Amino acid sequence: ARINLSRCQRAKAVAAEEPKEQRKVIAFSLSQIGLTIRLPSCVGAGSSGATSAKASGTTSGGNSVKVRHILCEKHSKVMEAMEKLKSGSKFDEVASQYSEDKARRGGDLGWMTRGSMVGPFQDAAFALQPSTPAKAIYTDPPVKTKFGYHIIMIEGKK
């Protein structure tokens, strides 16, 4: 296993900027791909968070995107959400109403790095241009993954 320590340090820094609840979501998401990061419990001068990582293989690129999504198990439900978006509803409001995952706070998944998402989701996320929930640029048609159907938007790239 090859570990890119600087990538781990960047993930820790990004995670440390997020609220405590979001750090838990990030840690869980990373654990799904076999990457474990112990995040600092507080952020500020003198905080020391131990970081450990294990990964099987390497991931390509060091880019990251701030992602929101709407996840539905059924195609018919995700298409209802798509119609709401097309009629002018805000992305975060539609996500709160329709999304079936734990990121129900407007579908916000936070900053995610290349390699931390399933293939079709990642490809779609990195192909999108950043936008706001009020004027979202999103995937149409929805993206199918093993988790269900996703409508994806991104708020930023770095």
Short mmCIF file of C-alpha atoms in Angstrom, two decimals:
data_model
loop_
_atom_site.label_atom_id
_atom_site.label_comp_id
_atom_site.label_asym_id
_atom_site.label_seq_id
_atom_site.Cartn_x
_atom_site.Cartn_y
_atom_site.Cartn_z
CA ALA A 1 0.00 0.00 0.00
CA ARG A 2 1.30 3.42 -0.96
CA ILE A 3 0.27 6.44 1.10
CA ASN A 4 0.63 10.01 -0.04
CA LEU A 5 1.13 11.78 3.30
CA SER A 6 0.66 15.26 1.85
CA ARG A 7 -2.77 14.18 0.51
CA CYS A 8 -3.63 12.90 4.01
CA GLN A 9 -2.52 16.21 5.50
CA ARG A 10 -4.66 18.13 2.99
CA ALA A 11 -7.68 15.94 3.81
CA LYS A 12 -7.15 16.62 7.51
CA ALA A 13 -6.88 20.37 6.91
CA VAL A 14 -10.04 20.44 4.78
CA ALA A 15 -11.90 18.32 7.33
CA ALA A 16 -10.74 20.52 10.20
CA GLU A 17 -12.42 23.53 8.57
CA GLU A 18 -15.80 21.77 8.59
CA PRO A 19 -18.19 21.73 11.56
CA LYS A 20 -17.90 18.74 13.93
CA GLU A 21 -20.96 16.99 12.47
CA GLN A 22 -19.61 17.36 8.92
CA ARG A 23 -16.20 15.98 10.01
CA LYS A 24 -18.01 12.79 11.07
CA VAL A 25 -19.63 12.54 7.63
CA ILE A 26 -16.23 13.03 5.96
CA ALA A 27 -14.60 10.40 8.17
CA PHE A 28 -17.42 7.95 7.39
CA SER A 29 -17.16 8.63 3.64
CA LEU A 30 -13.40 8.06 3.72
CA SER A 31 -13.85 4.83 5.68
CA GLN A 32 -16.06 3.52 2.87
CA ILE A 33 -13.06 3.48 0.54
CA GLY A 34 -10.65 2.04 3.10
CA LEU A 35 -9.07 5.33 4.19
CA THR A 36 -9.07 6.08 7.88
CA ILE A 37 -8.37 9.54 9.23
CA ARG A 38 -8.64 10.52 12.87
CA LEU A 39 -9.78 14.09 12.75
CA PRO A 40 -8.90 16.74 15.31
CA SER A 41 -11.65 17.32 17.86
CA CYS A 42 -10.98 21.05 17.86
CA VAL A 43 -9.34 23.51 15.56
CA GLY A 44 -7.04 26.30 16.62
CA ALA A 45 -3.62 27.06 18.00
CA GLY A 46 -2.06 24.06 19.65
CA SER A 47 -4.58 21.51 18.41
CA SER A 48 -2.93 18.30 17.41
CA GLY A 49 -4.87 15.73 15.48
CA ALA A 50 -3.25 12.43 14.72
CA THR A 51 -3.67 11.33 11.15
CA SER A 52 -3.29 7.79 10.00
CA ALA A 53 -4.18 6.39 6.62
CA LYS A 54 -4.26 3.07 4.89
CA ALA A 55 -5.13 2.69 1.28
CA SER A 56 -4.97 -0.10 -1.23
CA GLY A 57 -3.52 1.48 -4.34
CA THR A 58 -3.31 5.10 -5.25
CA THR A 59 -5.84 7.64 -6.40
CA SER A 60 -5.31 9.94 -9.33
CA GLY A 61 -5.23 13.69 -9.00
CA GLY A 62 -5.36 15.93 -6.00
CA ASN A 63 -8.37 18.00 -6.93
CA SER A 64 -11.38 18.42 -4.69
CA VAL A 65 -14.94 19.64 -5.14
CA LYS A 66 -17.57 20.94 -2.71
CA VAL A 67 -20.48 18.64 -3.51
CA ARG A 68 -24.23 18.63 -2.94
CA HIS A 69 -26.46 15.84 -4.16
CA ILE A 70 -29.96 14.43 -4.12
CA LEU A 71 -29.97 10.64 -3.72
CA CYS A 72 -33.05 8.54 -4.43
CA GLU A 73 -33.33 4.78 -4.65
CA LYS A 74 -36.18 4.92 -7.19
CA HIS A 75 -35.83 6.52 -10.61
CA SER A 76 -39.38 7.91 -10.43
CA LYS A 77 -38.60 9.80 -7.20
CA VAL A 78 -35.38 11.33 -8.52
CA MET A 79 -37.28 12.45 -11.62
CA GLU A 80 -39.84 14.20 -9.36
CA ALA A 81 -36.92 16.03 -7.74
CA MET A 82 -35.54 16.89 -11.19
CA GLU A 83 -38.89 18.44 -12.16
CA LYS A 84 -38.83 20.59 -9.00
CA LEU A 85 -35.35 21.83 -9.93
CA LYS A 86 -36.41 22.56 -13.50
CA SER A 87 -39.37 24.56 -12.21
CA GLY A 88 -36.96 26.88 -10.34
CA SER A 89 -36.81 25.42 -6.82
CA LYS A 90 -33.53 25.82 -4.92
CA PHE A 91 -31.26 22.76 -4.93
CA ASP A 92 -30.83 22.61 -1.15
CA GLU A 93 -34.59 22.79 -0.57
CA VAL A 94 -35.28 20.00 -3.06
CA ALA A 95 -32.47 17.92 -1.51
CA SER A 96 -33.94 18.35 1.97
CA GLN A 97 -37.32 17.20 0.70
CA TYR A 98 -36.32 14.33 -1.62
CA SER A 99 -32.86 13.00 -0.74
CA GLU A 100 -32.85 9.63 1.02
CA ASP A 101 -29.35 9.72 2.48
CA LYS A 102 -27.91 11.12 5.69
CA ALA A 103 -26.70 14.32 4.01
CA ARG A 104 -30.21 15.73 4.20
CA ARG A 105 -28.98 19.18 5.22
CA GLY A 106 -29.56 20.43 1.72
CA GLY A 107 -27.63 17.51 0.25
CA ASP A 108 -24.29 18.98 1.39
CA LEU A 109 -21.48 16.40 1.33
CA GLY A 110 -18.77 19.01 1.87
CA TRP A 111 -15.35 18.95 0.19
CA MET A 112 -14.52 15.62 -1.41
CA THR A 113 -11.29 14.63 -3.12
CA ARG A 114 -10.77 12.71 -6.32
CA GLY A 115 -10.73 9.03 -5.42
CA SER A 116 -13.11 9.37 -2.46
CA MET A 117 -16.27 8.96 -4.57
CA VAL A 118 -17.65 6.09 -6.63
CA GLY A 119 -16.65 6.25 -10.31
CA PRO A 120 -19.75 7.62 -12.09
CA PHE A 121 -20.45 10.09 -9.24
CA GLN A 122 -16.86 11.34 -9.29
CA ASP A 123 -16.76 11.69 -13.07
CA ALA A 124 -19.96 13.73 -13.04
CA ALA A 125 -18.89 15.90 -10.09
CA PHE A 126 -15.56 16.87 -11.66
CA ALA A 127 -17.24 17.58 -15.02
CA LEU A 128 -19.63 20.15 -13.51
CA GLN A 129 -19.05 23.88 -13.21
CA PRO A 130 -19.46 25.44 -9.74
CA SER A 131 -22.82 27.07 -9.03
CA THR A 132 -25.07 28.07 -6.13
CA PRO A 133 -28.11 26.22 -4.76
CA ALA A 134 -30.32 29.10 -5.94
CA LYS A 135 -29.07 28.82 -9.55
CA ALA A 136 -27.73 25.27 -9.61
CA ILE A 137 -25.94 23.65 -12.52
CA TYR A 138 -26.65 19.96 -11.98
CA THR A 139 -26.43 16.58 -13.66
CA ASP A 140 -29.25 15.92 -16.09
CA PRO A 141 -29.99 13.04 -16.45
CA PRO A 142 -29.34 11.77 -12.90
CA VAL A 143 -26.23 9.65 -12.32
CA LYS A 144 -26.80 5.96 -11.47
CA THR A 145 -24.49 4.34 -8.89
CA LYS A 146 -24.76 1.31 -6.62
CA PHE A 147 -26.40 3.64 -4.05
CA GLY A 148 -29.20 4.81 -6.34
CA TYR A 149 -29.82 7.83 -8.56
CA HIS A 150 -28.00 11.11 -7.87
CA ILE A 151 -28.61 14.66 -8.99
CA ILE A 152 -25.25 16.32 -8.35
CA MET A 153 -24.11 19.93 -8.18
CA ILE A 154 -20.84 21.45 -7.00
CA GLU A 155 -20.30 24.75 -5.22
CA GLY A 156 -16.53 24.98 -5.68
CA LYS A 157 -13.32 23.39 -6.95
CA LYS A 158 -9.79 23.49 -5.61
#
